[in-house]
PDB file of C-alpha atoms and ligand atoms in Angstrom:
ATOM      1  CA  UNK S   1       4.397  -2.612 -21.379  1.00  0.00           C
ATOM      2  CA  UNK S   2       0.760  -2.321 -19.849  1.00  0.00           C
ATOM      3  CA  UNK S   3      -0.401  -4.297 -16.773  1.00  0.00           C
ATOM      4  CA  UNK S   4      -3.398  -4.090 -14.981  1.00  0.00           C
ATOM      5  CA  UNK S   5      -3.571  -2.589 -11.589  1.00  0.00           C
ATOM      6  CA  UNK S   6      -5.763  -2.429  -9.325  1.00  0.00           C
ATOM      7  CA  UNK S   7      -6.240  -0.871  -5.330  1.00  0.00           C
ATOM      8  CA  UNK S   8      -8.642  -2.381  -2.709  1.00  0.00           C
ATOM      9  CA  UNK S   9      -9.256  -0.068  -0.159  1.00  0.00           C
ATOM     10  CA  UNK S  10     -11.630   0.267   2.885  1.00  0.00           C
ATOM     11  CA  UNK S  11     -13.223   3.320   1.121  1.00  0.00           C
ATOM     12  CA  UNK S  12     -13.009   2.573  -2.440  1.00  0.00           C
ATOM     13  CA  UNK S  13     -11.841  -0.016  -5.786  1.00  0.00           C
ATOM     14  CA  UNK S  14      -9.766   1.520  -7.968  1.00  0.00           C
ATOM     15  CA  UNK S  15      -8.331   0.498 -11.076  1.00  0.00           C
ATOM     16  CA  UNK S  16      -6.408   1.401 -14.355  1.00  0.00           C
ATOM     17  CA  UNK S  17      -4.033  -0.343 -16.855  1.00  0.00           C
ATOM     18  CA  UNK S  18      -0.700   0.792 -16.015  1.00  0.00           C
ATOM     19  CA  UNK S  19       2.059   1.607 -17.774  1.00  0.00           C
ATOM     20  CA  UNK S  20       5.145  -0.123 -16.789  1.00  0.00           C
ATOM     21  CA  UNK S  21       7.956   2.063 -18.233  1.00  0.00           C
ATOM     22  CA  UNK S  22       6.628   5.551 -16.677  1.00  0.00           C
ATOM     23  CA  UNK S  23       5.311   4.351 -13.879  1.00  0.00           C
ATOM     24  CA  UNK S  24       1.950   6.169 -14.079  1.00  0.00           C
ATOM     25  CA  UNK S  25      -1.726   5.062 -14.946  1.00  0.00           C
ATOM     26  CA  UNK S  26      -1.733   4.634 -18.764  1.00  0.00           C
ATOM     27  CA  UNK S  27      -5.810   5.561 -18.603  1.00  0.00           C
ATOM     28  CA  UNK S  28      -7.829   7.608 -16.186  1.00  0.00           C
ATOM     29  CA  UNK S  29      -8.812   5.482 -13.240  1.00  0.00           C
ATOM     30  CA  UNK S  30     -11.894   4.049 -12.612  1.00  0.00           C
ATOM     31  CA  UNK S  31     -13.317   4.006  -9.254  1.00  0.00           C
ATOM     32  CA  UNK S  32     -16.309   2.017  -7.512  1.00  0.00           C
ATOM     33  CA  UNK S  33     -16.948   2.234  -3.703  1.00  0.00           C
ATOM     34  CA  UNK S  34     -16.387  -0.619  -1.294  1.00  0.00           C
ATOM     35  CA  UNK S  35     -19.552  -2.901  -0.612  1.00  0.00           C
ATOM     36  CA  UNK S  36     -20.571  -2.322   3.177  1.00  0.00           C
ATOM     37  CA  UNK S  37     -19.600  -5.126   4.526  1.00  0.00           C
ATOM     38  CA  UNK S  38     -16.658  -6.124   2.122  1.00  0.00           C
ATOM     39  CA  UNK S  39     -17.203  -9.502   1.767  1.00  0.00           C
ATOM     40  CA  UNK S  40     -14.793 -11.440  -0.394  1.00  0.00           C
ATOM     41  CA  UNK S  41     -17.693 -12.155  -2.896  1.00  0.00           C
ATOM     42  CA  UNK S  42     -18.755  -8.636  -2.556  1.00  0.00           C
ATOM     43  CA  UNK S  43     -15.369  -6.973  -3.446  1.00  0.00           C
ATOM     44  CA  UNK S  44     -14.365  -9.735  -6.071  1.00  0.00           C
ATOM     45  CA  UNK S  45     -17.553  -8.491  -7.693  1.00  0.00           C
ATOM     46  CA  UNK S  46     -16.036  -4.952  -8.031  1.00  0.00           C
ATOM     47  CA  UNK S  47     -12.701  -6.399  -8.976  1.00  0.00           C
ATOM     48  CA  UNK S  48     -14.488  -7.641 -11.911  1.00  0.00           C
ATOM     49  CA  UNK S  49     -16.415  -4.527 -12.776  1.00  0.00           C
ATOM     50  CA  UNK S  50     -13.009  -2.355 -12.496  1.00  0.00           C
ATOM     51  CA  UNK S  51     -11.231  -4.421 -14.921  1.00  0.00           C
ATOM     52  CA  UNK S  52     -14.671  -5.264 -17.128  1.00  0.00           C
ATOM     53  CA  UNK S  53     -14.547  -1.289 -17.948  1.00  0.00           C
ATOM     54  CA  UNK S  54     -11.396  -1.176 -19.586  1.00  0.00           C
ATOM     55  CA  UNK S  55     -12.088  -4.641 -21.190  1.00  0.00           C
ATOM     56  CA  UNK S  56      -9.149  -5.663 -19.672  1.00  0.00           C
ATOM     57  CA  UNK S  57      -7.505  -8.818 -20.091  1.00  0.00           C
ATOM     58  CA  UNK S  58      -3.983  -9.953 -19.295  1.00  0.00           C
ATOM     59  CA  UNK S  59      -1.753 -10.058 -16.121  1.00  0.00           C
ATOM     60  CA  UNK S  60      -3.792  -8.406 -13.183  1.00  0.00           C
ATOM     61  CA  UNK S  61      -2.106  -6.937  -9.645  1.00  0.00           C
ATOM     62  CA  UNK S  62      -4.665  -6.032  -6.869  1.00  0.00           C
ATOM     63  CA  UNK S  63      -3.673  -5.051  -3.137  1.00  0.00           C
ATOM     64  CA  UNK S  64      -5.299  -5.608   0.167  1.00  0.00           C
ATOM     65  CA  UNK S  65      -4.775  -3.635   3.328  1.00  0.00           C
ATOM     66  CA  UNK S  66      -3.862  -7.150   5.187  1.00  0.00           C
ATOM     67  CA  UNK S  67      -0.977  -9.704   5.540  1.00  0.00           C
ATOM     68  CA  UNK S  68      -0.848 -11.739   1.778  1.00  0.00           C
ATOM     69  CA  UNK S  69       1.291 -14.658   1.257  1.00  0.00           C
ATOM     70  CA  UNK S  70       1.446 -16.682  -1.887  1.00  0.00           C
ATOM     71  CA  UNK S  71      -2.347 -15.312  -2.849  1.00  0.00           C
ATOM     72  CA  UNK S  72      -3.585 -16.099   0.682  1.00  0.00           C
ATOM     73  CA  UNK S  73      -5.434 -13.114   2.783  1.00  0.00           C
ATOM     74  CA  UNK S  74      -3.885 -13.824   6.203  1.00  0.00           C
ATOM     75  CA  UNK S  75      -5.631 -11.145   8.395  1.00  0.00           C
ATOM     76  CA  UNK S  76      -8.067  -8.410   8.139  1.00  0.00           C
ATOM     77  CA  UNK S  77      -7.562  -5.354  10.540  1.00  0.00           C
ATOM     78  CA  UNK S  78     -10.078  -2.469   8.715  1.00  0.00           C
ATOM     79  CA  UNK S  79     -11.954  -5.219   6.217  1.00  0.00           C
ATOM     80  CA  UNK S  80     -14.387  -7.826   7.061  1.00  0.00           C
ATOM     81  CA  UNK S  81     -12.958 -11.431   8.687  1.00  0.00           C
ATOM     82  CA  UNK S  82     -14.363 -13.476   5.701  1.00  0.00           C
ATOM     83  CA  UNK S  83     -10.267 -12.226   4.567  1.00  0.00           C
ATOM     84  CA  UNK S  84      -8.579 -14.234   6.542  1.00  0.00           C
ATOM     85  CA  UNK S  85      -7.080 -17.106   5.807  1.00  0.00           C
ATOM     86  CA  UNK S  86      -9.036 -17.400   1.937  1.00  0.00           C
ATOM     87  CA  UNK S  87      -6.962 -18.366  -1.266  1.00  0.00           C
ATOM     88  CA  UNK S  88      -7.926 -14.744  -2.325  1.00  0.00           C
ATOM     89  CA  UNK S  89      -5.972 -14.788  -5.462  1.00  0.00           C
ATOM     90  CA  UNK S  90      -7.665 -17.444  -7.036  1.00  0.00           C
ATOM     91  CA  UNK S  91     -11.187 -16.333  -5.755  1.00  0.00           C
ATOM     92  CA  UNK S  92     -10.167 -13.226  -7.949  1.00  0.00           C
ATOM     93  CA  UNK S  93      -8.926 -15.005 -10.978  1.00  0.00           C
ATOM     94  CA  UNK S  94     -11.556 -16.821 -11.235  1.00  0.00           C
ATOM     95  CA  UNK S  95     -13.879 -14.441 -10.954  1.00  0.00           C
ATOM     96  CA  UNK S  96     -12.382 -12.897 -13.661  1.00  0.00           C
ATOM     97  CA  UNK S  97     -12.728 -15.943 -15.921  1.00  0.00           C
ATOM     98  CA  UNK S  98     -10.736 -18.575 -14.363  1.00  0.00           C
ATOM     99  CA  UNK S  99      -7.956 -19.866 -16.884  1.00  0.00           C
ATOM    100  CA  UNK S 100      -9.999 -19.263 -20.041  1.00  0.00           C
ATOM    101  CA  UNK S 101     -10.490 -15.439 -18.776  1.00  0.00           C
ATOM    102  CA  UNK S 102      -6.922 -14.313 -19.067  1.00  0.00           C
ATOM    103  CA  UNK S 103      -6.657 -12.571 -16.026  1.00  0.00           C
ATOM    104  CA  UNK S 104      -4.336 -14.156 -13.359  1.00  0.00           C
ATOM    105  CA  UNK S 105      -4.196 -12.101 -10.478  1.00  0.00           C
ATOM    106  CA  UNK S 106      -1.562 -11.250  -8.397  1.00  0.00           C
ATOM    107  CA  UNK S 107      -1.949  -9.822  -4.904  1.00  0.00           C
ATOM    108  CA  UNK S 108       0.132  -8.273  -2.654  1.00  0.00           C
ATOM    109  CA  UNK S 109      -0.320  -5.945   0.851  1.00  0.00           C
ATOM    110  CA  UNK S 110      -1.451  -2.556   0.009  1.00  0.00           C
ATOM    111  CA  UNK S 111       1.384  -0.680   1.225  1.00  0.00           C
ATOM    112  CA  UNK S 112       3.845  -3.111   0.155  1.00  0.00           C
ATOM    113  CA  UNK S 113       2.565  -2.334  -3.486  1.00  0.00           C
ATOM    114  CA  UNK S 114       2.833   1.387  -2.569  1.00  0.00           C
ATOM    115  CA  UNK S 115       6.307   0.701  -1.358  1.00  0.00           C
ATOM    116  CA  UNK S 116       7.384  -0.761  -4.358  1.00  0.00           C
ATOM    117  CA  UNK S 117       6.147   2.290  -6.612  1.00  0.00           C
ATOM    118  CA  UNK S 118       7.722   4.902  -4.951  1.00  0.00           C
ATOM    119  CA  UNK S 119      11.175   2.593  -4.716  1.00  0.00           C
ATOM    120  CA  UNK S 120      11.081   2.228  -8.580  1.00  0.00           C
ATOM    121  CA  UNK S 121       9.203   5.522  -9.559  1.00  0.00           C
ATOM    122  CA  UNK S 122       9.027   8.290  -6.746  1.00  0.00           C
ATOM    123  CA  UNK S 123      10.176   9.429  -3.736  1.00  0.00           C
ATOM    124  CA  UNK S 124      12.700   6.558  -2.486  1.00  0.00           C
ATOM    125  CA  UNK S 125      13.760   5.792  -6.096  1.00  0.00           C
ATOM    126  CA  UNK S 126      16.982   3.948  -6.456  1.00  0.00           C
ATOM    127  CA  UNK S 127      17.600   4.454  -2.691  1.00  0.00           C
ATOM    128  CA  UNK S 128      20.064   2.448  -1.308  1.00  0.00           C
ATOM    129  CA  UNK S 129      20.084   0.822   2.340  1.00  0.00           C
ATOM    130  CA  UNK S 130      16.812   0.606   4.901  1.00  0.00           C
ATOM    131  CA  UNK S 131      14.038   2.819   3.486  1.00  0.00           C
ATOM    132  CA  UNK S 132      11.099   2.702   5.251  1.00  0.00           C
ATOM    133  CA  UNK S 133       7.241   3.846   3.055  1.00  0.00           C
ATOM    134  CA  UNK S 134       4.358   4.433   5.486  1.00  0.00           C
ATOM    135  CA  UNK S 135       0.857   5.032   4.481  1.00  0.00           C
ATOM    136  CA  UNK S 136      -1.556   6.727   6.918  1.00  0.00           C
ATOM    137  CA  UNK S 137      -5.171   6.127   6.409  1.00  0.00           C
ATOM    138  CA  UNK S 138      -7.449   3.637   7.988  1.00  0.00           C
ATOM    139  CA  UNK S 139      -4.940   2.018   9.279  1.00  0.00           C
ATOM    140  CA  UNK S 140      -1.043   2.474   9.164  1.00  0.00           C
ATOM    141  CA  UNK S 141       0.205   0.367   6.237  1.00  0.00           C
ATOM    142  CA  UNK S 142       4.854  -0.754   6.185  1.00  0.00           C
ATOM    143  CA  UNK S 143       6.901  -1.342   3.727  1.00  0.00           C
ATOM    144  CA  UNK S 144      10.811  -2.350   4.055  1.00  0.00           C
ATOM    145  CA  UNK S 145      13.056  -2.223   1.866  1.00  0.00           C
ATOM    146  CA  UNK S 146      17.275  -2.648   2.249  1.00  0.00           C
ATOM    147  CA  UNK S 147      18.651  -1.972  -1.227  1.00  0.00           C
ATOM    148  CA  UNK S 148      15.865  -1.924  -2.920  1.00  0.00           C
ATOM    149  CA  UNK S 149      14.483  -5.733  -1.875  1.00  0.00           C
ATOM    150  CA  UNK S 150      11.220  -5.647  -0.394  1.00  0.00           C
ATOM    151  CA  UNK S 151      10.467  -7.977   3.151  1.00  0.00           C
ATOM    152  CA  UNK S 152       6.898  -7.902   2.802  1.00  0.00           C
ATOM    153  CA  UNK S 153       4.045  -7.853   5.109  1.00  0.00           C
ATOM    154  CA  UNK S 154       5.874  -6.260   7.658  1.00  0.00           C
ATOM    155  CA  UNK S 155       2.809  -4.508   9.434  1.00  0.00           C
ATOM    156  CA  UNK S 156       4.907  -2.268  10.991  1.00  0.00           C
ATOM    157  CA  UNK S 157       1.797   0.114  11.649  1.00  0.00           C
ATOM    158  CA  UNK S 158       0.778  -2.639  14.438  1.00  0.00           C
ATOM    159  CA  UNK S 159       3.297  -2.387  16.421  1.00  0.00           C
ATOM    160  CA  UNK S 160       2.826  -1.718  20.185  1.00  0.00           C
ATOM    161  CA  UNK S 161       3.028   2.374  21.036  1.00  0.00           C
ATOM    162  CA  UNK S 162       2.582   3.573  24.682  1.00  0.00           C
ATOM    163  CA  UNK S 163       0.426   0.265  25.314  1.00  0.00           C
ATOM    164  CA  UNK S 164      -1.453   0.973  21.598  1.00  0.00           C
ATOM    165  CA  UNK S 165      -2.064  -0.365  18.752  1.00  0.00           C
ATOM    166  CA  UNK S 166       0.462   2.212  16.654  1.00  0.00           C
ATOM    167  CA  UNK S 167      -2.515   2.337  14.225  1.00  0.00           C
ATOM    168  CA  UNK S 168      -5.061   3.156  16.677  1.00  0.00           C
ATOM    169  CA  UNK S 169      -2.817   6.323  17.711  1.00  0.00           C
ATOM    170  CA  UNK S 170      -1.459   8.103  14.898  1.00  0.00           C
ATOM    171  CA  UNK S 171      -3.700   6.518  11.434  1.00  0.00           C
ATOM    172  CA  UNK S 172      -5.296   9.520   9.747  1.00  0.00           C
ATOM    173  CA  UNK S 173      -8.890   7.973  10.570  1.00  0.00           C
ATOM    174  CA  UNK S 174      -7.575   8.266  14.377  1.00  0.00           C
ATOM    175  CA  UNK S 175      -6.737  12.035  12.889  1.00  0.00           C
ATOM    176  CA  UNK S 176     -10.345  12.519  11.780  1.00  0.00           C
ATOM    177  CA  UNK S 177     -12.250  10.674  15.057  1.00  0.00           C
ATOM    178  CA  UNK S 178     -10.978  12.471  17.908  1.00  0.00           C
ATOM    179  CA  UNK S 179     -10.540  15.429  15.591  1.00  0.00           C
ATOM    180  CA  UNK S 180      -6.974  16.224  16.684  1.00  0.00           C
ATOM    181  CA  UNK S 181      -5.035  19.557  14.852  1.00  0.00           C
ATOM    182  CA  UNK S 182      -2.172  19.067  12.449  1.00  0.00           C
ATOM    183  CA  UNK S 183      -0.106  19.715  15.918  1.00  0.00           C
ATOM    184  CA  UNK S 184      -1.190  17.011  18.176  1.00  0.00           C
ATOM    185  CA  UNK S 185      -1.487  14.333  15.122  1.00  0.00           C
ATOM    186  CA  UNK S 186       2.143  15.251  14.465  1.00  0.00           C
ATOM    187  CA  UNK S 187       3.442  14.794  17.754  1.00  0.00           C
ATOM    188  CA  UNK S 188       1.969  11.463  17.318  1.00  0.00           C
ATOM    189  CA  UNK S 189       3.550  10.585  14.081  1.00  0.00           C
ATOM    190  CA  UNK S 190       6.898  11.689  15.219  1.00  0.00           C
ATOM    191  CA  UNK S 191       6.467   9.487  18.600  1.00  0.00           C
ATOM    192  CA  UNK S 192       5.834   6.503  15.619  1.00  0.00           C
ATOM    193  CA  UNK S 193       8.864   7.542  13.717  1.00  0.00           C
ATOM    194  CA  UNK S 194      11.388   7.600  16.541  1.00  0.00           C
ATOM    195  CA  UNK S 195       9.862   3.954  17.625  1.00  0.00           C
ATOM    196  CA  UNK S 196      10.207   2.908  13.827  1.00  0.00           C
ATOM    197  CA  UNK S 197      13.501   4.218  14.055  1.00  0.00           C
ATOM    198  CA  UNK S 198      14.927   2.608  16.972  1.00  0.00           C
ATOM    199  CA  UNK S 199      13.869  -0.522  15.844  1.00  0.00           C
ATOM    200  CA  UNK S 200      15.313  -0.096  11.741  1.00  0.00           C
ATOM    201  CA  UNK S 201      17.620   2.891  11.512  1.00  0.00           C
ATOM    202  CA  UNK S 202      16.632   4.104   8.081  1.00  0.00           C
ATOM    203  CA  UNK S 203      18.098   6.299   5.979  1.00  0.00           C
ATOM    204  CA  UNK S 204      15.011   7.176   4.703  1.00  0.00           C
ATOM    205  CA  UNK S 205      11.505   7.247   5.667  1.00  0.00           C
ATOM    206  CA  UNK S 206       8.745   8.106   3.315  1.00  0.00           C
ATOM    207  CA  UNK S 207       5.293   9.444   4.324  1.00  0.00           C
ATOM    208  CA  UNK S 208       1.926   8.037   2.164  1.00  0.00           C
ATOM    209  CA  UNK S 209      -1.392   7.517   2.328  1.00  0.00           C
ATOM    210  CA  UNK S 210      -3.624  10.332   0.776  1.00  0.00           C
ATOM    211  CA  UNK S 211      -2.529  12.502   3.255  1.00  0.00           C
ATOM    212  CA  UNK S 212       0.472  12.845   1.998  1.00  0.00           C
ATOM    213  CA  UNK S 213      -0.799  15.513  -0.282  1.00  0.00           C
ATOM    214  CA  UNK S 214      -0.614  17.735   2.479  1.00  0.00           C
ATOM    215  CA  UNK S 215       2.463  16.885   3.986  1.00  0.00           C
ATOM    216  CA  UNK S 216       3.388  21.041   4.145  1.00  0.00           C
ATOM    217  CA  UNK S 217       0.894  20.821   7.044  1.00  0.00           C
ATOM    218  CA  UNK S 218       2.537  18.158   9.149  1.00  0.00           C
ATOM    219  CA  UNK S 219       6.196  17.146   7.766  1.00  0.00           C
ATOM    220  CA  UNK S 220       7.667  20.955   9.156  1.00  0.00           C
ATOM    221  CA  UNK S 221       6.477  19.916  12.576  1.00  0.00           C
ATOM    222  CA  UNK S 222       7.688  16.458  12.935  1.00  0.00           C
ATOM    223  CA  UNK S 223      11.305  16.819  15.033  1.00  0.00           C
ATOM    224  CA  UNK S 224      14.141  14.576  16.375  1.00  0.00           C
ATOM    225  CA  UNK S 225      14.196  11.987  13.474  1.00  0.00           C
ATOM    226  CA  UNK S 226      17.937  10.958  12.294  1.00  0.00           C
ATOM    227  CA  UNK S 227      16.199  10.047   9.029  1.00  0.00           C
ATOM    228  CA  UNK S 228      15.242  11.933   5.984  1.00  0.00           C
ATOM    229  CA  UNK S 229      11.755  12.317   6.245  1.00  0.00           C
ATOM    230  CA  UNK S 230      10.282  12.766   2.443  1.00  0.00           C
ATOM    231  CA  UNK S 231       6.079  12.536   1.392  1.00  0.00           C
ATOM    232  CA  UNK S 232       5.750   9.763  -1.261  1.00  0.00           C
ATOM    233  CA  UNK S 233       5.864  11.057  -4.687  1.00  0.00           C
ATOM    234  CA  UNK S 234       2.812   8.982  -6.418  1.00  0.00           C
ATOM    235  CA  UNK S 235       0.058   9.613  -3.837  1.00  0.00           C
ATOM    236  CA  UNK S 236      -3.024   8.132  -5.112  1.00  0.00           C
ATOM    237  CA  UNK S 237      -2.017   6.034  -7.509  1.00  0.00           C
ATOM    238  CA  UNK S 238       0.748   4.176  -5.781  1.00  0.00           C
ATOM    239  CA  UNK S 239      -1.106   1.267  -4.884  1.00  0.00           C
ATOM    240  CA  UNK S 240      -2.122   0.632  -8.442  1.00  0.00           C
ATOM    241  CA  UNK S 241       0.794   1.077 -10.028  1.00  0.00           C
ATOM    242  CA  UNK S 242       2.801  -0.991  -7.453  1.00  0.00           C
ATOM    243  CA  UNK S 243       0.046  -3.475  -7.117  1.00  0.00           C
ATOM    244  CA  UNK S 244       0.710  -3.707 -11.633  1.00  0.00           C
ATOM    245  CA  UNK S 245       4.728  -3.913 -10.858  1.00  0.00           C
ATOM    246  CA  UNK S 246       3.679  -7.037  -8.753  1.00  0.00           C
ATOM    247  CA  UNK S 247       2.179  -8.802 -11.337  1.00  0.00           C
ATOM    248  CA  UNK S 248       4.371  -8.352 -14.005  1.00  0.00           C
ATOM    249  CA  UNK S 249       7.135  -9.769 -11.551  1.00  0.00           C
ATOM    250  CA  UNK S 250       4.749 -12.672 -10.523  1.00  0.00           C
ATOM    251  CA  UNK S 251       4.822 -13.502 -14.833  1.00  0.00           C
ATOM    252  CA  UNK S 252       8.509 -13.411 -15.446  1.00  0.00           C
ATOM    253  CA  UNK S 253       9.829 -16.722 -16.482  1.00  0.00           C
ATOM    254  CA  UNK S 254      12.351 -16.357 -13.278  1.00  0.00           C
ATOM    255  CA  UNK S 255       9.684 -15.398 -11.185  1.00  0.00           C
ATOM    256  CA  UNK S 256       9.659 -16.519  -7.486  1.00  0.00           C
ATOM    257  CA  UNK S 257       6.461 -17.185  -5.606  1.00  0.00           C
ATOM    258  CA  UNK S 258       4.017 -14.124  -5.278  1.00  0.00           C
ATOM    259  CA  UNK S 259       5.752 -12.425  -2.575  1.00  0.00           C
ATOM    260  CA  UNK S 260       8.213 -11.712  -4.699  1.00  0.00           C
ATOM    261  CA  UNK S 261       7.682  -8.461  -6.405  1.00  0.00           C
ATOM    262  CA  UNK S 262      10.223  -8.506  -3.608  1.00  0.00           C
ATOM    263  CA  UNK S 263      12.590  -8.733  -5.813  1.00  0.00           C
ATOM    264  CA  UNK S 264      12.397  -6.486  -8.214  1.00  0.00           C
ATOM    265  CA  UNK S 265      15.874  -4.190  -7.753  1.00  0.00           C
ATOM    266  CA  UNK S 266      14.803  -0.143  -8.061  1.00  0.00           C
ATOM    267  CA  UNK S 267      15.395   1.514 -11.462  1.00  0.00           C
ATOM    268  CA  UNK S 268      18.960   2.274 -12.145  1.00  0.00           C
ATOM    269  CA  UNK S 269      20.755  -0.089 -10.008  1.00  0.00           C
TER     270      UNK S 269
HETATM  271  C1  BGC T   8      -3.074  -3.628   7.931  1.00  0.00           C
HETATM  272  C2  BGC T   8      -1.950  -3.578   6.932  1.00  0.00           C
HETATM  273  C3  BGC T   8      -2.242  -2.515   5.890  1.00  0.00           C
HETATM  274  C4  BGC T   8      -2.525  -1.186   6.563  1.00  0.00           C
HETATM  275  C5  BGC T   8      -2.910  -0.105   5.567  1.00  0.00           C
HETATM  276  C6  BGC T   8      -3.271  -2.262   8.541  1.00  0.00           C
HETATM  277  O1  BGC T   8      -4.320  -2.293   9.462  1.00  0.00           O
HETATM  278  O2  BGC T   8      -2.798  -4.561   8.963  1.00  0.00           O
HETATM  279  O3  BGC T   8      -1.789  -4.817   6.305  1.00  0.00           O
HETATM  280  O4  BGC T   8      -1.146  -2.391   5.032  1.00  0.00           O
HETATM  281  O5  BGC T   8      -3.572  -1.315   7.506  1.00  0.00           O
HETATM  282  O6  BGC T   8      -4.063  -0.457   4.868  1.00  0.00           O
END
């Protein structure tokens, strides 16, 4: 089965149909950059021109990097304020055609979406217990999981750290700015992971964001964590293929409000 997926991020829109039973994009992605400022309008425009280029239609799941609740933007750390609060889910349905267009979007938090690909298809698959999925980037994206059930919109990567912002410490874009080595940003990480890990106790963390495609350069120096610390298996492409997961949830007959990709139990159990 094919659903439409598609990944709002602070640097770029990217989309492709999905394919549900491998868990990986079912076409080559298609990629437009984020309007400066991203408006709602704005970014619902490029919504539309991700999914026009496939000449999609059918079930659509899109992420934000922000709080959602039943299709509602609640806040807007790295995106512009216009976010918060909006019925965003219906803004983007309808700007895909409304009703008649065929396109009901789902949306979920970014790293929830990413959370729930690499639960069903990567790195935490079938995992058992507390996992805990990070993504590094912008900002510093959570997702929870205890046997397999999502609590979304955890924002775990807000959470106070030495009197900071966690994000504002240890994010990649902190990484980049005050142009720390693979060393010190490590050090910083770890501090993150032993505060994530007094609070939780996970078995497992795993490590996202695009950075993980260099976790060889930072993963050997993080020390002291009880937990298995793994890099997320889908990288680039979690977002979409979580964010398709989502909305093929939202459509089952059964299905519970939009949260609720939630639900879904990881492959094999
Ligand atoms: C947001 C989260 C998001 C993360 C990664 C944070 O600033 O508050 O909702 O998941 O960035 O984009």
């Amino acid at each position: 089965m094919k659903v439409f997926g598609v990944d709002i991020g602070g640097s770029g829109i990217k989309g492709a149909p999905v394919d549900l039973e491998r868990g990986d994009l079912a076409d080559e992605r298609y990629k437009v950059l984020t309007p400066q400022p991203a408006t709602p309008d704005a970014v619902a425009d490029c919504v539309k021109a991700v999914v026009d280029h496939f000449g999609w239609t059918g079930p659509v799941g899109a992420t934000f990097p922000g709080v959602v609740t039943n299709g509602r933007t609640r806040t807007a750390a790295n995106v512009d304020k216009g976010w918060i609060g909006l019925e965003a889910a219906a803004l983007l349905t309808e700007r895909l055609g409304g009703d008649a267009g065929g396109c009901p979007v789902t949306l979920l938090n970014d790293a929830d979406a990413a959370g729930l690909a690499e639960m069903h298809f990567g790195a935490s698959k079938g995992r058992m217990g507390t996992v805990v999925v990070l993504t590094f980037g912008t900002g510093i994206g959570s997702a929870v999981f205890s046997d397999g059930v999502l609590l979304a919109n955890t924002e775990l990567g807000h959470l106070e750290l030495d009197g900071h912002d966690a994000e504002t410490r240890a994010s990649t874009r902190v990484k980049d700015e005050e142009d720390l080595n693979w060393q010190e940003w490590a050090r910083r990480v770890q501090r993150y992971l032993a505060h994530v890990e007094m609070l939780l106790s996970p078995q497992l963390f795993v490590i996202g964001g695009g950075v993980s495609r260099k976790a060889e350069k930072f993963l050997p120096l993080i020390e002291g964590i009880k937990a298995e610390v793994v890099p997320a298996q889908l990288q680039n492409n979690a977002g979409i293929v979580g964010a398709a997961m989502a909305a093929r949830a939202a459509r089952r007959p059964s299905a519970l409000p939009p949260e609720v990709p939630a639900t879904v139990p990881p492959s094999g159990s």
